[in-house]
mmCIF file of C-alpha atoms and ligand atoms in Angstrom:
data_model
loop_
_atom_site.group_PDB
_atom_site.id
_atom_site.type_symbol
_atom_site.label_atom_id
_atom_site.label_comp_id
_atom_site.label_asym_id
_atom_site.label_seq_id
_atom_site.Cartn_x
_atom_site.Cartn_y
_atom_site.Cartn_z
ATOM 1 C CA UNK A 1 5.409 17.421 -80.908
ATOM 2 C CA UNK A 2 2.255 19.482 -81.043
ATOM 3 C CA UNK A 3 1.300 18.593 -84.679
ATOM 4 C CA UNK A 4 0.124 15.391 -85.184
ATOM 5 C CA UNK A 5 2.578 13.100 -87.299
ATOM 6 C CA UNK A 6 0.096 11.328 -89.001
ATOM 7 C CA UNK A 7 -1.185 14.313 -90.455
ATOM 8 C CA UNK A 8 2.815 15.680 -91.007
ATOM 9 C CA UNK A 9 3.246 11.784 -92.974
ATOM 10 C CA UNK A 10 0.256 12.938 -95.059
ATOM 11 C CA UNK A 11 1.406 16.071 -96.008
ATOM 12 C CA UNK A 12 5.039 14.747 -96.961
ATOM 13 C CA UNK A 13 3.295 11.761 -99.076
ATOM 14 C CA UNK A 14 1.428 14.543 -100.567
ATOM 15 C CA UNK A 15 4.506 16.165 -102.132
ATOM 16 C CA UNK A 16 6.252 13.201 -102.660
ATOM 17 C CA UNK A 17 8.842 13.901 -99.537
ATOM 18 C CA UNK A 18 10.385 16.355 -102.551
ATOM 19 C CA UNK A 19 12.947 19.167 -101.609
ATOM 20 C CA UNK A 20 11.412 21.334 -104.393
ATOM 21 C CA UNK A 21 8.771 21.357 -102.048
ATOM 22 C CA UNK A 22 9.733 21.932 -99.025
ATOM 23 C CA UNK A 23 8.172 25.612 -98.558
ATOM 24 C CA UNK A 24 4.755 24.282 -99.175
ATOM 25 C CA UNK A 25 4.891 21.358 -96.822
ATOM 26 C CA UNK A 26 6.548 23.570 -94.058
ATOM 27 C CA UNK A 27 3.859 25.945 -94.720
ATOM 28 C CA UNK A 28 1.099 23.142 -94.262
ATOM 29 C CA UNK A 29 2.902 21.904 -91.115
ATOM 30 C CA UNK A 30 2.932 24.619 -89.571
ATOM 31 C CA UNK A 31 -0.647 25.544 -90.129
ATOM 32 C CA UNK A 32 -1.071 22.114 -88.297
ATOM 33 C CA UNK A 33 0.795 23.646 -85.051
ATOM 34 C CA UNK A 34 -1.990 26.335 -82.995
ATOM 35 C CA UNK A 35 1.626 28.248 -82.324
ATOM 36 C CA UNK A 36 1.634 28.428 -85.921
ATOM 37 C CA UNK A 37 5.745 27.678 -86.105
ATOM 38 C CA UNK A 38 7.588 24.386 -86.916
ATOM 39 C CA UNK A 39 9.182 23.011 -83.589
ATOM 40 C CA UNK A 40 12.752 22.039 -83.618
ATOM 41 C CA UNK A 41 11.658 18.546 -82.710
ATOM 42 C CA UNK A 42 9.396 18.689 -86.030
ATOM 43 C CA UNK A 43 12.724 20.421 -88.149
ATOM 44 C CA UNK A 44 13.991 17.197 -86.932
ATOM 45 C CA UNK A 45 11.481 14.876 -87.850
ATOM 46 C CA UNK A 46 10.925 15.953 -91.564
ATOM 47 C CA UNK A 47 14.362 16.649 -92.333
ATOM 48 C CA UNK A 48 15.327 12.911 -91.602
ATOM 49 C CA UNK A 49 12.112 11.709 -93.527
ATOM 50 C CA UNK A 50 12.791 13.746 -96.220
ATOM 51 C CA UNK A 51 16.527 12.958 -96.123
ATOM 52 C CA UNK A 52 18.301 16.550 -95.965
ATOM 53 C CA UNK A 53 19.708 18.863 -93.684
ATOM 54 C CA UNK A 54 17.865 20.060 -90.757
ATOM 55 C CA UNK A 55 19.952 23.609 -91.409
ATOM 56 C CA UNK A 56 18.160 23.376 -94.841
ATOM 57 C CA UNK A 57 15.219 23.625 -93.532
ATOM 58 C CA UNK A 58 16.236 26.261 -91.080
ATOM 59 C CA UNK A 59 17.589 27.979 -94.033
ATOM 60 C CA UNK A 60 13.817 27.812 -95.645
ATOM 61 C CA UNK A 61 12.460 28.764 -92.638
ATOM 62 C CA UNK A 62 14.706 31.908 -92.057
ATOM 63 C CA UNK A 63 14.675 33.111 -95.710
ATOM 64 C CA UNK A 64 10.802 33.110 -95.867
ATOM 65 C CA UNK A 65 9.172 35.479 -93.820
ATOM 66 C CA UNK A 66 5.422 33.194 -93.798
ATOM 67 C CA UNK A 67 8.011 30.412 -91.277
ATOM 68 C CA UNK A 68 8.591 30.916 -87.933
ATOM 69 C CA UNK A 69 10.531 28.746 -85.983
ATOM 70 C CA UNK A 70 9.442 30.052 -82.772
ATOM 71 C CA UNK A 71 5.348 30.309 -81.200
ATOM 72 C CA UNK A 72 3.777 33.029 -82.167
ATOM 73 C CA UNK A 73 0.578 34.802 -79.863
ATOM 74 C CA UNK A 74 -2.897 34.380 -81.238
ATOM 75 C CA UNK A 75 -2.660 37.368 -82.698
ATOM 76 C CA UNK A 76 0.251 37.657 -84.953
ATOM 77 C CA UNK A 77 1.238 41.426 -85.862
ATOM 78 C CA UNK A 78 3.620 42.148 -88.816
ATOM 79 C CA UNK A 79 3.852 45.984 -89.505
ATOM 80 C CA UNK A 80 5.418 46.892 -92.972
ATOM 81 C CA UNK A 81 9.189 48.100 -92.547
ATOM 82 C CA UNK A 82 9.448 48.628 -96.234
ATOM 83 C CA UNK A 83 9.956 52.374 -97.905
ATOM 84 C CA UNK A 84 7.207 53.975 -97.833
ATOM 85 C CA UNK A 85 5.928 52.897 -94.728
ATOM 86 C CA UNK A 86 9.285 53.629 -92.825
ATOM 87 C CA UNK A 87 8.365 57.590 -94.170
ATOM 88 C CA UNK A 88 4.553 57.819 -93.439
ATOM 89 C CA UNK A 89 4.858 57.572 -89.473
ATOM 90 C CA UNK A 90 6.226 53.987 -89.176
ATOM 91 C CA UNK A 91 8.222 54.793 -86.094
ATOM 92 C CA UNK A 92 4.919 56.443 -84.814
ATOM 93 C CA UNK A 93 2.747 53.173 -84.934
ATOM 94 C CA UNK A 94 5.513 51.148 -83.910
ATOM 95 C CA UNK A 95 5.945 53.056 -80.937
ATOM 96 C CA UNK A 96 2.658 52.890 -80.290
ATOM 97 C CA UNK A 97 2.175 49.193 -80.258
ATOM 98 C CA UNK A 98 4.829 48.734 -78.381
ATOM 99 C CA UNK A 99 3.421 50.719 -75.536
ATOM 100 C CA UNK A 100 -0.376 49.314 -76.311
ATOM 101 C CA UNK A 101 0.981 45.578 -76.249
ATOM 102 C CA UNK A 102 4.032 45.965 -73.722
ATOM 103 C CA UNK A 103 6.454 43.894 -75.905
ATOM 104 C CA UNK A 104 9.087 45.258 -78.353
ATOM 105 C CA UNK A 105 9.530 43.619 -81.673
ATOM 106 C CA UNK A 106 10.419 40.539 -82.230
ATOM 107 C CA UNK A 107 8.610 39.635 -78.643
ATOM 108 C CA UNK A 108 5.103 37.267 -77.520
ATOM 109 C CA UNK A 109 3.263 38.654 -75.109
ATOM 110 C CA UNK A 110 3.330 36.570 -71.559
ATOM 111 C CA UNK A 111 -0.050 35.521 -72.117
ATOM 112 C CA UNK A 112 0.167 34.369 -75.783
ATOM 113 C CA UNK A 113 -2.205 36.804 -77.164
ATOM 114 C CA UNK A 114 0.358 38.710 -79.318
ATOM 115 C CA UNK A 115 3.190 38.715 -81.222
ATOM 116 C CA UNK A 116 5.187 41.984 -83.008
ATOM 117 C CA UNK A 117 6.958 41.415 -86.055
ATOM 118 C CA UNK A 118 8.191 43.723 -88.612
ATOM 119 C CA UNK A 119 7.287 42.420 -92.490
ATOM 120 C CA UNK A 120 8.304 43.301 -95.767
ATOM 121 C CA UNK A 121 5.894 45.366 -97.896
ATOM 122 C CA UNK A 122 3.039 43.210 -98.461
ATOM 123 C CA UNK A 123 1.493 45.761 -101.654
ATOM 124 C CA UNK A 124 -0.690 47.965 -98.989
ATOM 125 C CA UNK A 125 1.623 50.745 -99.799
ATOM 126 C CA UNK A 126 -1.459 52.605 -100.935
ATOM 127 C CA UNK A 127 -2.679 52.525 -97.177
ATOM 128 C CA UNK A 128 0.648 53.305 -95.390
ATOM 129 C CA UNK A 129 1.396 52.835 -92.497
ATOM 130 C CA UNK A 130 0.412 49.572 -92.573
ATOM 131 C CA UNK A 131 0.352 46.575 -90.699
ATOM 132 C CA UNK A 132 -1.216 42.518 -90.910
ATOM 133 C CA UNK A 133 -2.675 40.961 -88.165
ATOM 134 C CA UNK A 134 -2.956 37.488 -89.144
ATOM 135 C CA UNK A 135 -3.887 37.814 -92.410
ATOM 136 C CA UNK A 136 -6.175 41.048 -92.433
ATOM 137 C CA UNK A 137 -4.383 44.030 -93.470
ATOM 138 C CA UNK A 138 -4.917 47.212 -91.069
ATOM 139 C CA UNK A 139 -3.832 50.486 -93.162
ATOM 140 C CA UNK A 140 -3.626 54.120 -92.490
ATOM 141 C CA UNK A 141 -3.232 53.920 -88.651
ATOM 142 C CA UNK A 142 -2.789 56.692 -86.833
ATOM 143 C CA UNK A 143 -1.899 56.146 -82.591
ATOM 144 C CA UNK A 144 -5.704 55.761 -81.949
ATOM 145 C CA UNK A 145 -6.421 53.823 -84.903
ATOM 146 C CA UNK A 146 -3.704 51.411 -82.479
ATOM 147 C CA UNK A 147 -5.575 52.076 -79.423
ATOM 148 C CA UNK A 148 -8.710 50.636 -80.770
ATOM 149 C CA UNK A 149 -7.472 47.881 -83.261
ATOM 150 C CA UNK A 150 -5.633 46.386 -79.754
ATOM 151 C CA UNK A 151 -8.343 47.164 -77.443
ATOM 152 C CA UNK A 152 -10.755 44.971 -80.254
ATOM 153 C CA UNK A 153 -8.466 42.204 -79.974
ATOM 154 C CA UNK A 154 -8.014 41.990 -76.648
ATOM 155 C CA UNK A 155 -11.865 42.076 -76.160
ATOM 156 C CA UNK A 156 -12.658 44.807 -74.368
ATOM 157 C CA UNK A 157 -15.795 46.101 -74.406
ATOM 158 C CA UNK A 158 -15.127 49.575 -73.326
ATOM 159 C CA UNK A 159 -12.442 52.040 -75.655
HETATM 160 S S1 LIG B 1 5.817 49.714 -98.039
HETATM 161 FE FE1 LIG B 1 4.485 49.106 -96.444
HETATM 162 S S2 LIG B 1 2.935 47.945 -97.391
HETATM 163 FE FE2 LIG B 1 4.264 48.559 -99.000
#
């Protein structure tokens, strides 16, 4: 387990081991985990400390878009699937991170550096086409706008 468990014990004391609870100690679990995502071996652990099903917490985990159950790069890309970024150019910018990053969505990069993910409208609608990386929302992208935000996080020096 790549979290550590006395920090996972902590977090379950914290909310009282509490099923009304469970998406904010999954959420604090997995912020515990570099891969940001809760391991099956950790599904595991907290659903027989907190005496329930592990497919309940798979079912948390699935419904809430913030979970993952699988490691995600460093970088963790979510573009916006929702209305009315689907009809300003979505396609577009999805195509072109696909070719930028060489992954399709849904993928990690070999070297852990990214991960492509559609999301649900996150309120940038203003901005569409927009997408998160991490938390910092990237809006109005154009192909080159792509280009440039991936060359950044990739560090290169040269664009
Ligand atoms: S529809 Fe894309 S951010 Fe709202």
């Amino acid at each position: 387990m790549t979290a550590d468990i006395f920090d996972v014990n902590k977090i379950l004391k914290k909310y009282e081991y509490k099923d009304s609870s469970l998406i904010p100690i999954l959420q604090e679990v997995q912020k515990l985990n570099e891969e940001k995502y809760i391991s099956e071996e950790m599904a595991k652990y907290i659903a027989a400390e907190m005496k329930i099903s592990k497919t309940r917490i798979y079912e948390v985990i699935t419904f809430f878009s913030a979970l993952n159950d699988k490691p995600k790069g460093k970088y963790f890309i979510q573009l916006c699937n929702s209305t009315v970024c689907e009809i300003t150019d979505k396609d577009l910018i999805e195509n072109a991170l696909v070719s930028e990053l060489g992954i399709q969505v849904g993928e990690t990069s070999q070297d852990k550096m990214f991960t492509l993910e559609y999301t649900p409208c996150f309120g940038a609608c203003d901005v569409s086409p927009a997408m998160r990386v991490n938390k910092v929302v990237y809006g109005n992208l154009t192909e080159s706008k792509i280009k440039s935000i991936v060359s950044k996080l990739r560090g290169d020096t040269h664009e």
